Short mmCIF file of C-alpha atoms in Angstrom, two decimals:
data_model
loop_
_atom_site.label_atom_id
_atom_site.label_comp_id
_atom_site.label_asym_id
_atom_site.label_seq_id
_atom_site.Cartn_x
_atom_site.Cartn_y
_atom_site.Cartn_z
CA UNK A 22 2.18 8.13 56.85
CA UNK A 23 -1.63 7.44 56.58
CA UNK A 24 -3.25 9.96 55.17
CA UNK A 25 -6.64 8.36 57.00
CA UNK A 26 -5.47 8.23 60.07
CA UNK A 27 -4.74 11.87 60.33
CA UNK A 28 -8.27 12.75 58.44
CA UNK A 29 -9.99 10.60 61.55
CA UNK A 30 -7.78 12.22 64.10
CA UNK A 31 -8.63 15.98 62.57
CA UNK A 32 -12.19 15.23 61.97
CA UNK A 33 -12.42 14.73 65.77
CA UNK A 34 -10.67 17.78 66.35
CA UNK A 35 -12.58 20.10 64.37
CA UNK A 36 -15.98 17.66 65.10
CA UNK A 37 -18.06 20.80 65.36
CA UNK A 38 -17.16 23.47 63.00
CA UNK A 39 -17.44 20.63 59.99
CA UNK A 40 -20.73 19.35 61.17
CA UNK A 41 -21.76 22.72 61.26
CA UNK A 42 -20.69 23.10 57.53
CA UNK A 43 -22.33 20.23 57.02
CA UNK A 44 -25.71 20.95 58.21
CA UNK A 45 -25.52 24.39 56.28
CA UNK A 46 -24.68 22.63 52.97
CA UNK A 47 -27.43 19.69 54.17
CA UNK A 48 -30.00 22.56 54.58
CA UNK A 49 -29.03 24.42 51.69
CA UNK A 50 -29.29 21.46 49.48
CA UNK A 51 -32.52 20.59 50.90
CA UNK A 52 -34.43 23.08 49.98
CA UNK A 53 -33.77 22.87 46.64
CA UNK A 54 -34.48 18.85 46.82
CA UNK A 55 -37.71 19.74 48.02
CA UNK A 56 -39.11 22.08 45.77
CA UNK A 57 -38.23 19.53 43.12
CA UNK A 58 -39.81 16.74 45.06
CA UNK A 59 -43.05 18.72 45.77
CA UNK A 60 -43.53 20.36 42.16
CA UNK A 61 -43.31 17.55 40.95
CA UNK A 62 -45.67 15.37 43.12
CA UNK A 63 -48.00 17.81 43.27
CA UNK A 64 -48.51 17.98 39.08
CA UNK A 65 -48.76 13.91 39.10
CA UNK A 66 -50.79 13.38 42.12
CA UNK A 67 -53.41 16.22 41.01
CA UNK A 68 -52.98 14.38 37.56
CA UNK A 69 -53.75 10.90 38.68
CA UNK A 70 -56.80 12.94 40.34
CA UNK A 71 -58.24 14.19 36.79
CA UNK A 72 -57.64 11.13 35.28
CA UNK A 73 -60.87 9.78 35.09
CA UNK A 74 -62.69 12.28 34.47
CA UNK A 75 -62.03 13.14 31.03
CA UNK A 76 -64.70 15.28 29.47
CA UNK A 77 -66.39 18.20 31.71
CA UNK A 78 -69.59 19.90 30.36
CA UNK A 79 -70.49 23.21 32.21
CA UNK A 80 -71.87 26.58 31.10
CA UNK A 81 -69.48 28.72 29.77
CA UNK A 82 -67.13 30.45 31.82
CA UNK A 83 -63.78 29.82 33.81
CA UNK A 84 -62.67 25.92 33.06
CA UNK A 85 -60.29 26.33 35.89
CA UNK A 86 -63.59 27.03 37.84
CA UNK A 87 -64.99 23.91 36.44
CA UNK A 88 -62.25 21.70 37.03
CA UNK A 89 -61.76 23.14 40.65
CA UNK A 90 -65.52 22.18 41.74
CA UNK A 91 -66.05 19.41 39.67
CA UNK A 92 -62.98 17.20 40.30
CA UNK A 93 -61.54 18.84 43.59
CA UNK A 94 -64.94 19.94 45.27
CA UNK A 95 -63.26 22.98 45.46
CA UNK A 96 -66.11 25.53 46.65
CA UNK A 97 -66.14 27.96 43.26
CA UNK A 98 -69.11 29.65 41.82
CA UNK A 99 -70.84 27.99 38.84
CA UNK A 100 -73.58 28.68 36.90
CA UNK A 101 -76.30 26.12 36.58
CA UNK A 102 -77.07 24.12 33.73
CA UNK A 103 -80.41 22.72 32.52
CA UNK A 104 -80.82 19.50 32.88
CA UNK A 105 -81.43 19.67 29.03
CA UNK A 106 -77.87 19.31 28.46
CA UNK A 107 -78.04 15.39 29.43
CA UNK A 108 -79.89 15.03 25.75
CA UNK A 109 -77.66 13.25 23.28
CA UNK A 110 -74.90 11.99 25.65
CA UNK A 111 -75.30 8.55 25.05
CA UNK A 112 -73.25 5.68 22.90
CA UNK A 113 -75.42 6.61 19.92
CA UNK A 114 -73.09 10.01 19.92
CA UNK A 115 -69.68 8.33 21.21
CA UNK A 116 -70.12 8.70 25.12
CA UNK A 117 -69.91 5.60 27.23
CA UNK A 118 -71.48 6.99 29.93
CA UNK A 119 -72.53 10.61 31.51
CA UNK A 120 -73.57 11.54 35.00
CA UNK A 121 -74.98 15.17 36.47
CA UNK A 122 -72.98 16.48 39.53
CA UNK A 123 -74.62 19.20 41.63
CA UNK A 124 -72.96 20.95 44.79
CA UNK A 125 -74.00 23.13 47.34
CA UNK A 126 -74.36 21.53 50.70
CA UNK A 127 -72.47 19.66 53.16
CA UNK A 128 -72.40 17.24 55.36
CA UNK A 129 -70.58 18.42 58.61
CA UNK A 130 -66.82 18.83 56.55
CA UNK A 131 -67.96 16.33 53.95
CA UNK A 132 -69.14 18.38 50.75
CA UNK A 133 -72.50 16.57 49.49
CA UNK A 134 -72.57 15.73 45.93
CA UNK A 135 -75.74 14.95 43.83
CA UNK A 136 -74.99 12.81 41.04
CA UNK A 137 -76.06 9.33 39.49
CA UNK A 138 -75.16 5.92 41.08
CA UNK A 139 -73.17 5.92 37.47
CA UNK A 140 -70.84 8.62 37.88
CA UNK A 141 -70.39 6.50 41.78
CA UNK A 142 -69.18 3.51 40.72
CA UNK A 143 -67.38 5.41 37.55
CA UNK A 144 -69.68 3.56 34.94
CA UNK A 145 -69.35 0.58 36.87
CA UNK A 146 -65.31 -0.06 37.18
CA UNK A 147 -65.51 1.15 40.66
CA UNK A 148 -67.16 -1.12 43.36
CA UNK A 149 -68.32 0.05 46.78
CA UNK A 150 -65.87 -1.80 49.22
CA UNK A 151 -69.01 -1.78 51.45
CA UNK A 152 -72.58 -2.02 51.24
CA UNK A 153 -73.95 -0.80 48.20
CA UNK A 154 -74.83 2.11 45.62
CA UNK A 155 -77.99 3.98 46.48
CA UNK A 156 -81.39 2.73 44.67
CA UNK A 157 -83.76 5.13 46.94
CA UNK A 158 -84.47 8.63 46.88
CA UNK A 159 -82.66 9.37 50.70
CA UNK A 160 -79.65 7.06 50.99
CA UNK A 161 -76.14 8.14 50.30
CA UNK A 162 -72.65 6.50 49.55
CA UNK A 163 -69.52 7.90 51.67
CA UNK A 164 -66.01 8.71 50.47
CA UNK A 165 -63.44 6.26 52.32
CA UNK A 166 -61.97 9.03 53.98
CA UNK A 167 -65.47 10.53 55.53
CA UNK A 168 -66.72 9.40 59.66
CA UNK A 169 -69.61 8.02 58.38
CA UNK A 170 -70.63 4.26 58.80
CA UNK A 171 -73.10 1.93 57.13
CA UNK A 172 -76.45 2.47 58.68
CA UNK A 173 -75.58 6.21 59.94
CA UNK A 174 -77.76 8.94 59.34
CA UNK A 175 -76.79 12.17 57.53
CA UNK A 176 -78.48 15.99 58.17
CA UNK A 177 -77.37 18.03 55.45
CA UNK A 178 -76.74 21.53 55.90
CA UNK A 179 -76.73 24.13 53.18
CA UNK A 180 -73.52 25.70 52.31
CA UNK A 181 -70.20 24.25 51.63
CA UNK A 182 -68.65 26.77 54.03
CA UNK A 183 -67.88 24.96 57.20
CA UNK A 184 -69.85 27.01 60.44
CA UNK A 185 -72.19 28.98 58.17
CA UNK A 186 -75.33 27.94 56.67
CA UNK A 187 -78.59 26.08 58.32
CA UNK A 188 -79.62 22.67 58.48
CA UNK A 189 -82.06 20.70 56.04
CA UNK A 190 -84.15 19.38 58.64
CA UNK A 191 -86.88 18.15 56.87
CA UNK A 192 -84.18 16.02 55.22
CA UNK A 193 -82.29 12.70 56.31
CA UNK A 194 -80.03 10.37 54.48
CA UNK A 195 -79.23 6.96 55.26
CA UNK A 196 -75.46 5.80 54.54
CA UNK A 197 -75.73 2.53 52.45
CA UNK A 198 -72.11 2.09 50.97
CA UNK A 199 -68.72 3.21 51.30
CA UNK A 200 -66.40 3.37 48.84
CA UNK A 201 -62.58 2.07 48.34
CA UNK A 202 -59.81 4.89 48.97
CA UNK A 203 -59.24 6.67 45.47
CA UNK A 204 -56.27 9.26 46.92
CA UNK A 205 -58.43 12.06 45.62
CA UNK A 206 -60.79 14.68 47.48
CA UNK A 207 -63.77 12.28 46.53
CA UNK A 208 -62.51 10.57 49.10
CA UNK A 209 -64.14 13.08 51.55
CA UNK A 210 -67.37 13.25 49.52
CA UNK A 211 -70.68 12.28 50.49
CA UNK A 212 -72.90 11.38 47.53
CA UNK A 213 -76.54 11.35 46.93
CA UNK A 214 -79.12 10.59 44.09
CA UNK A 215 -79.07 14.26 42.43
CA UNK A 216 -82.80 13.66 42.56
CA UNK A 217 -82.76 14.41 46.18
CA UNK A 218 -80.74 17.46 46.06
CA UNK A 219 -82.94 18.67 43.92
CA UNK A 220 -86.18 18.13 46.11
CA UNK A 221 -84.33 19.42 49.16
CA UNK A 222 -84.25 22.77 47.33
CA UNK A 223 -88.17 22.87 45.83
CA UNK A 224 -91.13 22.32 48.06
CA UNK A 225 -92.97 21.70 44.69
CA UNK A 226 -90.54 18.77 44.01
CA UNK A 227 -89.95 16.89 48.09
CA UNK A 228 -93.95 17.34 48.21
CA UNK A 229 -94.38 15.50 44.85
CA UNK A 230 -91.82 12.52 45.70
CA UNK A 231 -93.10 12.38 49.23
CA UNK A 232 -96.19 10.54 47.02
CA UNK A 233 -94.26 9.04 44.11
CA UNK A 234 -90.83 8.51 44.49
CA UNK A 235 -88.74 9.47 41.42
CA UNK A 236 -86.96 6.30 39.71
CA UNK A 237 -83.45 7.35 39.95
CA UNK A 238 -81.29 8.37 37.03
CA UNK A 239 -84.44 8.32 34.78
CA UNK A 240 -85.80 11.63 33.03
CA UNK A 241 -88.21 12.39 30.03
CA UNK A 242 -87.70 15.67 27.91
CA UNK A 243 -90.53 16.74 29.74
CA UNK A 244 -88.59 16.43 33.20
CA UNK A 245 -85.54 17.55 31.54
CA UNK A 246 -86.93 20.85 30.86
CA UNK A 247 -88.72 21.01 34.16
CA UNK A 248 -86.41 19.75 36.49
CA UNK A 249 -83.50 22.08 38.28
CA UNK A 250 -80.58 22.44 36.72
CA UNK A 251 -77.10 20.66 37.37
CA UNK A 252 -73.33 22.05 38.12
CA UNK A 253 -71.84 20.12 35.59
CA UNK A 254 -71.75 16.89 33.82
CA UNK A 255 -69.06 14.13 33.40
CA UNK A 256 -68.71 12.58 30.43
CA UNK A 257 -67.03 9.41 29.76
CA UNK A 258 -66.41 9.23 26.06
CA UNK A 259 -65.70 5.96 23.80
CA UNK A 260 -62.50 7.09 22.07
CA UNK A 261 -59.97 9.43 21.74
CA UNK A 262 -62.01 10.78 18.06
CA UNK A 263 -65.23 11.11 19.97
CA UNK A 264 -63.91 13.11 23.31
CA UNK A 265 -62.43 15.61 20.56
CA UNK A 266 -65.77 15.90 18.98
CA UNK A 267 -67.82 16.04 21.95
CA UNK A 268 -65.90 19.22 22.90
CA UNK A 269 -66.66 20.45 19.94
CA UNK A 270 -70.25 20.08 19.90
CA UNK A 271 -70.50 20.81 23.74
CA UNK A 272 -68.81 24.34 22.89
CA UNK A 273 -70.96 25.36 20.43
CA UNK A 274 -74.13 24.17 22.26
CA UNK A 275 -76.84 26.78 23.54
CA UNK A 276 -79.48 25.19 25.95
CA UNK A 277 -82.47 26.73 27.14
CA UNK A 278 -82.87 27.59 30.95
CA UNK A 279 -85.81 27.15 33.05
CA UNK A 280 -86.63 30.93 32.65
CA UNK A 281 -86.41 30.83 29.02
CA UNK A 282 -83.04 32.07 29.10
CA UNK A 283 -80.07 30.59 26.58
CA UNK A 284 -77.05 29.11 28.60
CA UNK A 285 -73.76 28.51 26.41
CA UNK A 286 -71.78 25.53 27.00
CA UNK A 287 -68.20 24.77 27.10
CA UNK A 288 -66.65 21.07 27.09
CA UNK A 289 -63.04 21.04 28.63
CA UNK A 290 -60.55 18.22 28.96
CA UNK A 291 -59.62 18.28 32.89
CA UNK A 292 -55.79 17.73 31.64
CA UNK A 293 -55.52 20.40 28.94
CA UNK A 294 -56.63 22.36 32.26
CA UNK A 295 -53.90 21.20 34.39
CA UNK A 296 -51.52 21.58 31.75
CA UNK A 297 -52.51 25.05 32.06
CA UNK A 298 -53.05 25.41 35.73
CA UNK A 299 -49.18 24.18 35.41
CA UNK A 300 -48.39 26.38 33.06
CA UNK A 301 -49.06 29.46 35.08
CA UNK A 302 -47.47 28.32 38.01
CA UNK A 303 -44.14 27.14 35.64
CA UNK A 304 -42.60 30.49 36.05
CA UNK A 305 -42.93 31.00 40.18
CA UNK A 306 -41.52 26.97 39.96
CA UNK A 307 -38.64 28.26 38.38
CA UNK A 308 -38.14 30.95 40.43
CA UNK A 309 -38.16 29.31 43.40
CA UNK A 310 -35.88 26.33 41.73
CA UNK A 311 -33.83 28.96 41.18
CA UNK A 312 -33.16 30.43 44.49
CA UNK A 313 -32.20 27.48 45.58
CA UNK A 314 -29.90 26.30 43.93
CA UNK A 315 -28.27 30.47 44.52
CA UNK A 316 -28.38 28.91 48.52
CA UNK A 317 -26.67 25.98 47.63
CA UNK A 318 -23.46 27.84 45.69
CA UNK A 319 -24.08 29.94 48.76
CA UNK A 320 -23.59 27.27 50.96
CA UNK A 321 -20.66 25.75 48.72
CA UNK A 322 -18.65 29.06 48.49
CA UNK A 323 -19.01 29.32 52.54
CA UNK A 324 -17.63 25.50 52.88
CA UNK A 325 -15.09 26.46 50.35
CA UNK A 326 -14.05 29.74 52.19
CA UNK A 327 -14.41 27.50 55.62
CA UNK A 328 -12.08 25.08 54.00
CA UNK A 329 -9.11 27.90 53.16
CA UNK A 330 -9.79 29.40 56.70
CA UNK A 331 -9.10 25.86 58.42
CA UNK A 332 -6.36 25.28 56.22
CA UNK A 333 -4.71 28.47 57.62
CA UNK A 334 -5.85 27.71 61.49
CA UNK A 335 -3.61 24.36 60.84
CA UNK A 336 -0.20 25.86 58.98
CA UNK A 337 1.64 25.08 62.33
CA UNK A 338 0.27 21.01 61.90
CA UNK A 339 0.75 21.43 58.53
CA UNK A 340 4.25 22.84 58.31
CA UNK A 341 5.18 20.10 61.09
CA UNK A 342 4.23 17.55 58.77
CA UNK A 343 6.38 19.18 56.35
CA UNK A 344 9.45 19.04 58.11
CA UNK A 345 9.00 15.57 59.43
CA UNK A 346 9.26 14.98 55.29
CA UNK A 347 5.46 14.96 54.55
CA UNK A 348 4.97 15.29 50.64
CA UNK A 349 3.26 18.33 49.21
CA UNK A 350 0.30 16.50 47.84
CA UNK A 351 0.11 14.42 51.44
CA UNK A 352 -0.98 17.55 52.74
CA UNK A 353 -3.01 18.60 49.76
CA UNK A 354 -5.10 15.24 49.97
CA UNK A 355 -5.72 15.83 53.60
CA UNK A 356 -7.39 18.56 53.87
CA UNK A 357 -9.52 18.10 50.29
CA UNK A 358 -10.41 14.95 51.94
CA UNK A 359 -11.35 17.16 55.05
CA UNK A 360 -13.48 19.37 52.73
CA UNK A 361 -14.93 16.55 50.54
CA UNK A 362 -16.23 14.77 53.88
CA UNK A 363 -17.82 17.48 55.02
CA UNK A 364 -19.56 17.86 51.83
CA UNK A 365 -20.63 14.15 51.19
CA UNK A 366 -21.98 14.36 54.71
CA UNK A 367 -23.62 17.63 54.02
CA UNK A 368 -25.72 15.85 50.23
CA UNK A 369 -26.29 12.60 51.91
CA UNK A 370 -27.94 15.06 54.43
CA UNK A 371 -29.91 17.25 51.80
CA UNK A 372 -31.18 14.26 50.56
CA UNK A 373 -32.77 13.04 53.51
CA UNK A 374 -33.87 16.28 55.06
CA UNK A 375 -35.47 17.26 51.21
CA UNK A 376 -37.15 14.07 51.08
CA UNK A 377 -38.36 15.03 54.31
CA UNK A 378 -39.76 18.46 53.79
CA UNK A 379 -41.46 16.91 51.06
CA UNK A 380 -43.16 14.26 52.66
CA UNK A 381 -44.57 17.21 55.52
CA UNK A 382 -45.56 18.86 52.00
CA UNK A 383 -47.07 16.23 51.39
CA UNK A 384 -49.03 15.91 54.36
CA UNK A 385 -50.04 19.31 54.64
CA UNK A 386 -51.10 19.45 51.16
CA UNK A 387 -53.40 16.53 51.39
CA UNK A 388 -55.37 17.90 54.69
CA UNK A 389 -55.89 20.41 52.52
CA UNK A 390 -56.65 19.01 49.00
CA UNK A 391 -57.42 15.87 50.03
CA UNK A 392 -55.25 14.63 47.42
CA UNK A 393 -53.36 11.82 48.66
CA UNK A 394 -49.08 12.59 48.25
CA UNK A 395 -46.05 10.71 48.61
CA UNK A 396 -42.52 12.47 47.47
CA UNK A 397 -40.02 10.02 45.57
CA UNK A 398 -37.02 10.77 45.01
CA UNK A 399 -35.81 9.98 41.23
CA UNK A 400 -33.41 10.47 38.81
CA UNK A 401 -33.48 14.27 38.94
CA UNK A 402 -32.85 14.24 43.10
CA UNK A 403 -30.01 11.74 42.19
CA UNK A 404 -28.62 14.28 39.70
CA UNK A 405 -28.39 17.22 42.31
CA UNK A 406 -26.82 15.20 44.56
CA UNK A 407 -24.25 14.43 42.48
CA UNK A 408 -23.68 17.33 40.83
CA UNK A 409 -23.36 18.92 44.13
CA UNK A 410 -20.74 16.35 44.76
CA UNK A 411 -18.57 17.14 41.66
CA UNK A 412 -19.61 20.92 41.85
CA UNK A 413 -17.85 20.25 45.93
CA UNK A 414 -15.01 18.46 44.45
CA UNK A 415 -13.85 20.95 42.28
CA UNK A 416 -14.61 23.93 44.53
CA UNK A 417 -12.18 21.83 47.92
CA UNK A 418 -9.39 21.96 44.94
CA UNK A 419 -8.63 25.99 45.85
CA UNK A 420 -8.53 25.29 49.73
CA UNK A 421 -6.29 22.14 49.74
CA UNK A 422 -3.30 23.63 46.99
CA UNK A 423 -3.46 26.71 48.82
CA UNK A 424 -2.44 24.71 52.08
CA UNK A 425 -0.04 21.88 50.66
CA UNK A 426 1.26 25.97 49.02
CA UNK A 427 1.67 27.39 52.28
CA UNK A 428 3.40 24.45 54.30
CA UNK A 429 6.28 24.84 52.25
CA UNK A 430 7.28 28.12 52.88
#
């Protein structure tokens, strides 16, 4: 007799209590698939994010704060820092280039940043896929992911609160390049000579430019100590040596504020950050890595206990086959092949399904981040599935002796 044949026939016959298993061990197996998939995309993607920005300088404080607003426009409070703390970041002291970042107003859901044409084209390895970098006080270069168009015009509103705040009417900005899609929330960005932030904010300032426009990117120590201060800075260093040092120096720095006050520094490495940012979120990973893999022995054990429960449903089949001079391990095959279809159905299933919770994840995740995602299923996704598989054979060994055991009686 063909042991197939009467799998097909009895997979028809119980069609809906085994794809019922199925879907349980599918779903079960799923979720733990996609916690993998999205822990793990989220650490590179927000990785690849920080990658180029290597050294942040920013008055002393929170460095998850820093990294947050700096590198994921992340709306966090910072304290300003003179201008004052530009002095020295040149190749003379190991930096390849630096550029000032200041937040604090948007444009409609677009967060405005006011920075250097530098830090726009990322010392010049980045081009502007159209138009150009800005040269004039009022024009602006949009993120790839932002409505705006070459030749649009921009009203700034303070506030990087969507709905609150009031408009900068006195203010307009003229969109003169767009840049290529990075997959990070700079995407989104809108940014603007820094100079013009600043005169937005001081009548003393917009009045004086009004007459002589500022040349971009340029200060004296004069303006340094005059000018308003910045949210951070970004600092490209030379090598490896002279990023260590920088931090260093940038730690132990003390700069003196427009009030006279002293301002500390602190130089961070976005990554050491991350690491971390992941560091703290390691243990709720594992927890939650954990709890599902409890569902999927959950799910296993039910199939299992499903498996011994069909096996009884069929002793009159089974002791049928018996008589007509079926083998004990006929029978025994039969229904672990039963079982073991149910649960190759059931991973093939957890693999797509996970992979597909991950990719809505993913999705939601980057509205939110603007980080751009994609799940991919590796080595370790390949592992679960088939340790799920042996973990299933082993377990449909109980349910199929205990009915080639029972037809014999």
């Amino acid at each position: 007799m063909n042991v197939f044949m009467l799998l097909k026939a009895e997979l028809r016959r119980s069609a809906a209590v085994l794809a019922g298993l199925a879907l349980v061990l599918a779903l079960s197996l799923s979720l733990s698939i996609a916690t993998g998939l999205t822990d793990r995309m989220l650490r590179q993607s927000s990785a690849a994010a920080a990658d180029r920005f290597d050294l942040l300088i920013g008055a002393k404080g929170s460095s998850t704060s820093l990294l947050l607003s700096t590198v994921f426009l992340r709306d966090e409070p910072q304290t300003l820092v003179p201008l004052e703390v530009m002095k020295g970041l040149d190749d003379k002291h190991g930096v390849k280039w630096a550029a000032p970042v200041a937040f604090g107003d948007r444009a409609d859901a677009s967060p405005i940043v006011g920075t250097t044409s530098t830090l726009v084209t990322f010392g010049g390895t980045l081009k502007p896929e159209e138009g150009r970098a800005f040269t004039n006080l009022f024009e602006a270069v949009v993120g790839a992911e932002t409505e705006y168009k070459i030749g649009d015009k921009i009203e700034p509103m303070h506030g990087r609160t969507p709905g609150a705040g009031h408009k900068h009417s006195h203010a307009h900005f003229t969109v003169v390049g767009r840049m290529p899609a990075t997959g990070t929330p700079w995407d989104r960005a809108v940014m603007v000579p820094i100079e013009a932030l600043w005169s937005m904010h001081s009548l003393t300032l917009q009045s004086q430019w009004q007459q002589t426009p500022p040349i971009l990117g340029e200060w004296s120590d004069e303006d340094m100590k005059l000018l308003p201060g910045v949210s951070a800075v970004v600092v490209k260093p030379i090598s490896i040596a002279d990023a260590y040092r920088l931090r260093q120096s940038q730690s132990t720095r003390t700069v003196t504020g427009q009030q006279g006050e002293a301002v500390n520094l602190m130089g961070v490495f976005s990554g050491e950050v991350l690491v971390s940012l992941y560091g703290l979120l390691g243990n709720a990973s594992e927890a939650i890595t954990l709890l599902a893999r409890l569902t999927l022995f959950t799910a296993l054990t039910a199939t299992v206990i499903a498996g011994v429960l069909l096996g009884e449903l069929r002793r009159p089949s089974l002791l049928q086959l018996r008589v007509l001079g079926a083998p004990r391990r006929y029978l025994t095959t039969l229904i672990w092949l039963l079982i073991m279809t149910v649960i190759v159905v059931g991973a093939v299933g957890g693999l797509v399904l996970g992979t597909g919770f991950a990719e809505g994840a993913a999705i939601l995740l980057g509205r939110e981040t603007g980080i751009v995602m994609h799940p991919s299923p590796g080595f370790d996704e390949g592992m679960t599935v088939v340790i799920t598989l042996i973990a299933g054979a082993f377990c449909a060994l109980l349910p199929a002796w205990l009915a080639g055991r029972s037809a014999i009686r």
